[in-house]
Tab-separated table of C-alpha atoms in Angstrom:
chain	number	residue	atom	x	y	z
A	1	MET	CA	18.933	15.920	-19.285
A	2	ILE	CA	16.815	12.747	-19.652
A	3	ARG	CA	17.429	11.125	-23.021
A	4	ASP	CA	15.254	8.021	-22.555
A	5	ALA	CA	13.078	7.838	-19.430
A	6	ARG	CA	12.204	4.175	-20.057
A	7	VAL	CA	15.756	3.119	-19.189
A	8	LEU	CA	15.398	4.571	-15.691
A	9	ARG	CA	12.099	2.856	-14.886
A	10	ALA	CA	12.030	0.007	-12.408
A	11	GLY	CA	10.482	-2.567	-14.766
A	12	PHE	CA	12.691	-1.764	-17.776
A	13	VAL	CA	14.321	-4.835	-19.348
A	14	PRO	CA	17.621	-3.828	-20.996
A	15	ARG	CA	18.921	-5.210	-24.281
A	16	GLU	CA	21.975	-6.488	-22.437
A	17	VAL	CA	22.082	-7.517	-18.782
A	18	GLU	CA	25.109	-6.928	-16.602
A	19	HIS	CA	26.836	-9.638	-14.552
A	20	ARG	CA	24.197	-12.334	-14.930
A	21	ASP	CA	25.513	-14.330	-17.914
A	22	ALA	CA	25.607	-17.645	-16.044
A	23	GLU	CA	22.037	-17.225	-14.784
A	24	VAL	CA	20.774	-16.139	-18.224
A	25	ASN	CA	22.406	-19.161	-19.862
A	26	HIS	CA	21.045	-21.520	-17.206
A	27	LEU	CA	17.466	-20.252	-17.520
A	28	SER	CA	17.691	-20.217	-21.336
A	29	SER	CA	18.783	-23.857	-21.351
A	30	VAL	CA	15.843	-24.826	-19.107
A	31	LEU	CA	13.359	-23.203	-21.510
A	32	GLU	CA	15.051	-24.392	-24.714
A	33	PRO	CA	12.791	-27.471	-25.210
A	34	ILE	CA	9.811	-25.141	-25.692
A	35	THR	CA	11.457	-23.797	-28.859
A	36	ASN	CA	11.187	-27.310	-30.315
A	37	GLY	CA	7.553	-27.720	-29.331
A	38	GLU	CA	8.431	-29.878	-26.317
A	39	PRO	CA	7.525	-29.424	-22.633
A	40	ALA	CA	10.098	-27.541	-20.539
A	41	ASP	CA	11.029	-28.110	-16.894
A	42	THR	CA	9.798	-25.716	-14.243
A	43	ALA	CA	12.462	-23.183	-13.247
A	44	ILE	CA	12.739	-21.738	-9.743
A	45	VAL	CA	14.575	-18.415	-9.603
A	46	THR	CA	15.573	-17.292	-6.108
A	47	GLY	CA	17.573	-14.511	-4.503
A	48	PRO	CA	17.241	-11.430	-2.308
A	49	SER	CA	15.218	-8.360	-3.229
A	50	GLY	CA	16.921	-6.329	-5.963
A	51	ALA	CA	19.087	-9.202	-7.244
A	52	GLY	CA	17.568	-9.033	-10.743
A	53	LYS	CA	15.298	-12.105	-10.631
A	54	THR	CA	12.373	-10.496	-12.475
A	55	CYS	CA	14.615	-8.671	-14.937
A	56	ILE	CA	16.512	-11.840	-15.883
A	57	SER	CA	13.313	-13.880	-16.261
A	58	GLN	CA	11.728	-11.264	-18.528
A	59	PHE	CA	14.991	-10.794	-20.455
A	60	VAL	CA	15.241	-14.524	-21.222
A	61	THR	CA	11.584	-14.865	-22.240
A	62	GLU	CA	11.820	-11.788	-24.492
A	63	ARG	CA	14.860	-13.295	-26.261
A	64	LEU	CA	12.899	-16.532	-26.611
A	65	ARG	CA	10.015	-14.706	-28.319
A	66	GLU	CA	12.469	-13.044	-30.683
A	67	GLU	CA	13.868	-16.404	-31.748
A	68	VAL	CA	10.657	-18.440	-32.040
A	69	LEU	CA	7.363	-17.375	-33.616
A	70	ASP	CA	4.971	-19.672	-31.766
A	71	VAL	CA	6.028	-18.945	-28.172
A	72	GLU	CA	4.181	-16.527	-25.908
A	73	THR	CA	4.868	-15.311	-22.405
A	74	THR	CA	2.683	-14.058	-19.568
A	75	TYR	CA	3.716	-12.361	-16.333
A	76	VAL	CA	1.774	-12.605	-13.056
A	77	ASN	CA	2.671	-10.639	-9.936
A	78	CYS	CA	1.439	-13.050	-7.249
A	79	TRP	CA	1.708	-10.417	-4.546
A	80	ARG	CA	-1.042	-8.516	-6.353
A	81	ASN	CA	-2.823	-11.640	-7.626
A	82	TYR	CA	-2.457	-13.663	-4.438
A	83	THR	CA	-5.533	-15.911	-4.786
A	84	ARG	CA	-5.742	-18.953	-7.022
A	85	PHE	CA	-8.624	-17.380	-8.956
A	86	ARG	CA	-6.801	-14.100	-9.612
A	87	THR	CA	-3.668	-15.878	-10.818
A	88	LEU	CA	-5.565	-18.192	-13.200
A	89	TYR	CA	-7.696	-15.280	-14.413
A	90	GLN	CA	-4.607	-13.123	-15.121
A	91	ILE	CA	-3.044	-15.882	-17.237
A	92	LEU	CA	-6.269	-16.475	-19.173
A	93	ASP	CA	-6.726	-12.742	-19.639
A	94	ASP	CA	-3.263	-12.457	-21.202
A	95	LEU	CA	-4.200	-15.345	-23.502
A	96	GLY	CA	-7.420	-13.521	-24.484
A	97	ALA	CA	-9.644	-16.211	-22.992
A	98	THR	CA	-11.650	-14.369	-20.326
A	99	ILE	CA	-14.489	-12.872	-22.404
A	100	ASP	CA	-17.305	-14.844	-20.749
A	101	ILE	CA	-15.695	-15.433	-17.340
A	102	HIS	CA	-17.479	-13.796	-14.422
A	103	ARG	CA	-15.192	-12.879	-11.542
A	104	GLN	CA	-17.907	-13.483	-8.958
A	105	SER	CA	-19.434	-16.759	-10.118
A	106	THR	CA	-17.014	-18.743	-12.305
A	107	PRO	CA	-15.602	-21.768	-10.409
A	108	HIS	CA	-11.845	-22.354	-10.257
A	109	ASP	CA	-12.105	-25.685	-12.056
A	110	GLU	CA	-13.576	-23.972	-15.103
A	111	LEU	CA	-10.532	-21.696	-15.279
A	112	VAL	CA	-8.224	-24.729	-15.144
A	113	ASP	CA	-10.341	-26.395	-17.872
A	114	ARG	CA	-9.875	-23.287	-20.022
A	115	LEU	CA	-6.134	-23.536	-19.632
A	116	GLN	CA	-6.214	-27.256	-20.470
A	117	GLN	CA	-8.113	-26.454	-23.657
A	118	HIS	CA	-5.687	-23.716	-24.692
A	119	ASP	CA	-4.430	-24.704	-28.130
A	120	GLY	CA	-2.478	-21.544	-28.943
A	121	PRO	CA	1.323	-21.201	-28.863
A	122	ARG	CA	3.273	-22.747	-26.016
A	123	THR	CA	3.415	-20.201	-23.221
A	124	VAL	CA	5.995	-19.367	-20.563
A	125	VAL	CA	4.242	-18.259	-17.354
A	126	ILE	CA	6.330	-16.113	-14.997
A	127	LEU	CA	4.925	-16.329	-11.458
A	128	ASP	CA	6.683	-13.492	-9.634
A	129	GLU	CA	6.609	-13.430	-5.810
A	130	VAL	CA	5.198	-16.955	-6.039
A	131	ASP	CA	5.670	-17.484	-2.293
A	132	GLN	CA	2.909	-14.893	-1.825
A	133	LEU	CA	0.206	-17.201	-3.199
A	134	GLU	CA	-2.419	-17.977	-0.571
A	135	ASP	CA	-3.192	-21.219	-2.384
A	136	PRO	CA	-0.010	-22.555	-4.038
A	137	SER	CA	-2.019	-25.360	-5.709
A	138	VAL	CA	-2.144	-23.055	-8.738
A	139	ILE	CA	1.478	-24.132	-9.358
A	140	TYR	CA	0.267	-27.724	-9.464
A	141	ASP	CA	-2.540	-26.714	-11.858
A	142	LEU	CA	0.008	-25.318	-14.302
A	143	HIS	CA	2.605	-28.009	-13.665
A	144	SER	CA	0.237	-30.612	-15.076
A	145	LEU	CA	-0.279	-28.740	-18.374
A	146	PRO	CA	2.509	-29.499	-20.893
A	147	GLN	CA	1.708	-26.453	-23.078
A	148	PHE	CA	2.861	-24.153	-20.250
A	149	ALA	CA	6.398	-23.676	-18.960
A	150	ILE	CA	6.651	-22.105	-15.512
A	151	ILE	CA	9.213	-19.754	-13.995
A	152	CYS	CA	8.642	-19.412	-10.233
A	153	ILE	CA	10.334	-16.365	-8.677
A	154	ALA	CA	10.772	-16.233	-4.891
A	155	ASN	CA	13.178	-14.838	-2.323
A	156	LYS	CA	13.897	-18.175	-0.657
A	157	GLU	CA	13.278	-21.765	-1.740
A	158	GLU	CA	12.504	-22.931	1.809
A	159	GLU	CA	9.626	-20.502	2.156
A	160	LEU	CA	8.137	-21.619	-1.130
A	161	PHE	CA	8.494	-25.300	-0.206
A	162	SER	CA	7.025	-24.778	3.279
A	163	ARG	CA	3.781	-23.535	1.712
A	164	VAL	CA	3.079	-26.423	-0.688
A	165	ASP	CA	1.986	-30.022	-0.154
A	166	ASP	CA	4.238	-33.063	-0.498
A	167	ARG	CA	3.190	-33.989	-4.044
A	168	LEU	CA	4.296	-30.567	-5.257
A	169	VAL	CA	7.414	-30.293	-3.074
A	170	SER	CA	8.937	-33.363	-4.732
A	171	ARG	CA	8.227	-31.919	-8.172
A	172	LEU	CA	9.634	-28.528	-7.277
A	173	ARG	CA	12.757	-30.019	-5.700
A	174	SER	CA	13.488	-31.780	-8.985
A	175	SER	CA	12.990	-28.535	-10.933
A	176	GLU	CA	15.878	-26.448	-12.232
A	177	HIS	CA	17.023	-23.910	-9.636
A	178	VAL	CA	18.577	-20.615	-10.719
A	179	ARG	CA	20.036	-18.953	-7.616
A	180	MET	CA	21.104	-15.318	-7.528
A	181	ASP	CA	23.246	-13.519	-4.970
A	182	LYS	CA	23.243	-9.842	-4.071
A	183	TYR	CA	25.167	-7.622	-6.438
A	184	HIS	CA	28.583	-6.304	-5.387
A	185	ASP	CA	29.167	-2.545	-5.455
A	186	GLU	CA	31.278	-2.821	-8.628
A	187	GLN	CA	28.482	-4.747	-10.367
A	188	LEU	CA	25.888	-2.181	-9.290
A	189	TYR	CA	28.158	0.566	-10.599
A	190	ASP	CA	28.238	-1.159	-14.013
A	191	ILE	CA	24.432	-1.471	-14.036
A	192	LEU	CA	24.032	2.209	-13.132
A	193	SER	CA	26.650	3.270	-15.651
A	194	ALA	CA	24.791	1.477	-18.455
A	195	ARG	CA	21.462	3.052	-17.412
A	196	ALA	CA	23.059	6.513	-17.240
A	197	LYS	CA	24.674	6.025	-20.664
A	198	TRP	CA	21.395	5.162	-22.396
A	199	GLY	CA	18.985	7.184	-20.275
A	200	LEU	CA	20.800	10.472	-19.598
A	201	ASP	CA	22.778	13.077	-21.507
A	202	GLU	CA	26.561	12.951	-21.235
A	203	ASP	CA	28.318	14.315	-18.131
A	204	VAL	CA	25.063	14.622	-16.163
A	205	ILE	CA	26.418	12.412	-13.358
A	206	THR	CA	29.993	11.553	-12.361
A	207	ASP	CA	31.515	8.108	-11.869
A	208	ASP	CA	32.116	8.991	-8.224
A	209	GLN	CA	28.408	9.727	-7.755
A	210	LEU	CA	27.466	6.418	-9.377
A	211	TYR	CA	29.821	4.595	-6.997
A	212	ARG	CA	28.201	6.371	-4.059
A	213	ILE	CA	24.743	5.301	-5.230
A	214	ALA	CA	25.988	1.702	-5.548
A	215	ASP	CA	27.436	1.838	-2.029
A	216	ALA	CA	24.251	3.296	-0.521
A	217	ALA	CA	22.054	0.698	-2.272
A	218	ALA	CA	23.934	-2.155	-0.527
A	219	GLY	CA	23.492	-4.712	-3.297
A	220	ASP	CA	19.899	-3.827	-4.215
A	221	ALA	CA	19.682	-2.928	-7.918
A	222	ARG	CA	16.064	-1.847	-7.566
A	223	LEU	CA	17.056	0.765	-4.962
A	224	ALA	CA	20.151	1.856	-6.910
A	225	ILE	CA	18.143	2.489	-10.085
A	226	GLY	CA	15.445	4.182	-8.000
A	227	ILE	CA	17.991	6.638	-6.555
A	228	LEU	CA	19.347	7.421	-10.054
A	229	ARG	CA	15.826	7.894	-11.448
A	230	THR	CA	14.711	10.124	-8.567
A	231	ALA	CA	17.864	12.268	-8.764
A	232	ALA	CA	17.630	12.668	-12.551
A	233	GLY	CA	13.934	13.573	-12.342
A	234	LYS	CA	14.529	16.248	-9.692
A	235	ALA	CA	17.525	17.753	-11.508
A	236	ASP	CA	15.572	17.814	-14.771
A	237	ARG	CA	12.528	19.505	-13.208
A	238	GLU	CA	14.730	22.153	-11.612
A	239	ASN	CA	16.626	22.753	-14.894
A	240	HIS	CA	20.041	21.797	-13.536
A	241	GLU	CA	22.730	20.925	-16.075
A	242	ARG	CA	23.946	18.056	-13.914
A	243	ILE	CA	22.967	16.099	-10.818
A	244	THR	CA	24.362	17.840	-7.744
A	245	ASP	CA	25.469	16.134	-4.534
A	246	ASP	CA	22.589	17.739	-2.625
A	247	ILE	CA	20.078	16.350	-5.110
A	248	LEU	CA	21.684	12.931	-4.811
A	249	LEU	CA	21.474	13.020	-1.017
A	250	ASN	CA	17.742	13.790	-1.074
A	251	ALA	CA	17.148	11.269	-3.872
A	252	ALA	CA	18.453	8.407	-1.724
A	253	GLU	CA	15.941	9.182	1.031
A	254	ASP	CA	13.101	9.703	-1.444
A	255	ALA	CA	13.819	6.487	-3.368
A	256	ARG	CA	13.881	4.450	-0.150
A	257	ALA	CA	10.596	6.009	0.945
A	258	GLN	CA	8.977	5.300	-2.447
A	259	ILE	CA	10.067	1.651	-2.422
A	260	LYS	CA	8.896	1.231	1.178
A	261	GLN	CA	5.501	2.737	0.328
A	262	LYS	CA	5.168	0.501	-2.722
A	263	SER	CA	5.918	-2.557	-0.583
A	264	LEU	CA	3.378	-1.435	2.019
A	265	ASP	CA	0.739	-0.875	-0.664
A	266	SER	CA	1.399	-4.411	-1.951
A	267	LEU	CA	0.676	-6.133	1.359
A	268	THR	CA	-2.364	-8.395	1.374
A	269	PRO	CA	-5.111	-7.511	3.900
A	270	HIS	CA	-3.894	-10.176	6.335
A	271	GLN	CA	-0.265	-9.073	5.990
A	272	ARG	CA	-1.260	-5.482	6.634
A	273	VAL	CA	-2.929	-6.495	9.916
A	274	VAL	CA	0.314	-8.236	10.966
A	275	TYR	CA	2.393	-5.184	9.981
A	276	ASP	CA	0.127	-2.838	11.941
A	277	ILE	CA	0.387	-5.057	15.048
A	278	VAL	CA	4.192	-4.850	14.896
A	279	ARG	CA	3.994	-1.091	14.284
A	280	GLU	CA	1.787	-0.589	17.339
A	281	HIS	CA	3.279	-3.140	19.754
A	282	GLY	CA	6.833	-3.926	18.593
A	283	PRO	CA	9.297	-5.225	19.536
A	284	ILE	CA	7.005	-8.256	19.691
A	285	GLY	CA	7.408	-12.019	19.312
A	286	PRO	CA	5.642	-14.259	16.744
A	287	SER	CA	3.336	-15.932	19.277
A	288	GLU	CA	1.947	-12.653	20.577
A	289	ILE	CA	1.673	-11.349	17.007
A	290	HIS	CA	-0.428	-14.385	16.087
A	291	GLU	CA	-2.639	-13.997	19.172
A	292	ARG	CA	-3.382	-10.356	18.432
A	293	TYR	CA	-3.815	-11.084	14.725
A	294	SER	CA	-6.281	-13.929	15.415
A	295	GLU	CA	-8.404	-11.527	17.486
A	296	ASP	CA	-8.419	-8.900	14.712
A	297	VAL	CA	-9.425	-10.967	11.661
A	298	ASP	CA	-12.022	-13.442	10.540
A	299	ASP	CA	-10.608	-16.699	9.181
A	300	PRO	CA	-7.080	-16.275	10.640
A	301	ARG	CA	-4.133	-17.969	8.927
A	302	THR	CA	-1.861	-20.509	10.661
A	303	LYS	CA	1.177	-19.627	12.773
A	304	ARG	CA	3.404	-20.970	10.006
A	305	THR	CA	1.767	-18.636	7.475
A	306	ILE	CA	2.241	-15.666	9.821
A	307	ARG	CA	5.937	-16.548	10.166
A	308	THR	CA	6.130	-16.533	6.364
A	309	TYR	CA	4.495	-13.093	6.290
A	310	LEU	CA	7.007	-11.797	8.848
A	311	SER	CA	9.938	-13.202	6.891
A	312	LYS	CA	8.638	-11.641	3.676
A	313	MET	CA	8.327	-8.224	5.297
A	314	GLU	CA	11.828	-8.627	6.693
A	315	GLN	CA	13.191	-9.342	3.202
A	316	TYR	CA	11.523	-6.172	1.921
A	317	ASN	CA	12.966	-4.022	4.716
A	318	LEU	CA	9.589	-3.303	6.295
A	319	LEU	CA	10.398	-5.212	9.500
A	320	GLU	CA	13.565	-6.247	11.275
A	321	ALA	CA	14.086	-9.184	13.626
A	322	GLU	CA	16.381	-9.565	16.624
A	323	GLY	CA	17.181	-12.663	18.639
A	324	THR	CA	17.304	-16.375	17.841
A	325	SER	CA	14.339	-18.319	16.495
A	326	ARG	CA	13.266	-19.093	20.090
A	327	ASP	CA	13.201	-15.503	21.393
A	328	ARG	CA	12.921	-13.562	18.138
A	329	GLU	CA	11.177	-10.198	18.228
A	330	TYR	CA	10.038	-8.029	15.341
A	331	SER	CA	9.955	-4.257	15.031
A	332	LEU	CA	9.700	-1.688	12.260
A	333	VAL	CA	12.865	-0.960	10.284
A	334	ASP	CA	14.630	2.209	11.388
A	335	SER	CA	14.963	4.088	8.087
A	336	ALA	CA	17.675	6.319	9.546
A	337	ALA	CA	19.897	3.266	10.043
A	338	ALA	CA	19.982	2.450	6.301
A	339	SER	CA	23.285	2.856	4.416
A	340	PRO	CA	23.730	6.631	4.171
A	341	MET	CA	24.712	8.401	0.971
A	342	GLN	CA	28.302	9.515	1.620
């Protein structure tokens, strides 16, 4: 049943992207100077979860590497590499420049010096989930190095700007902004149809079933592809000739649960404390969350940072908020209330 499993994986970058031509062209034009050996502007790519931000960024940089010999690219997930050291180390590691760096004892400035001394090909650095950085000064570190072009991926510009100091805000505001909206159901159907065409045997899934997946995913391509992948995997293991409606129904629940677990596993230690407080005491307001959090951790973060954490978890469907900014309360998302598979 499965012709090419790669096509169904979450991080797969297709040869052609659906319904993002304007964004692809915009980002390509921002990076074009690097193909002539010149510095490129920083690009900020924003949009909700599942809007294709990472896919588009990787698609554009892959095309760039196909066209130009002396251009490299490196990808950093800042949710996983949330400290300045980890981010700088990941970039250097991709450049093959970490042989004598000791994780415990090497100072940050030495890592920045290494990057300054890098005399290899010009490099595009994709900083995914950049608003997760505990110390956003790493953006400034890279911004000052002309041999690196930066793509910053975040859900919302405001949350990125609220975390950085004034000298960097002015630079980021003058950067090129590529904004993405949620996909419509028809667009998600096209994305799923292309994945099914290349990844599955013919007639394994009907158009009607693909439309139902698109509807249930509510604009989130990551969830839509996850449902298709989960359904195809289950049908294949059970030796079905096609994906049945029952399999599809279970796949929607399983895919949501997998994505939720992955998001939970990605939380930083401080974010996990905040999540657990909401889980145990919600509905609960930001002030009380911060009070309880400050009692539970050493070196607590500011109220503003905690609000950013809460917003991030809301965007990833881990928490939901009710009320205005003055009387807002947070609680865990009710999974049963998600768009059902019809």
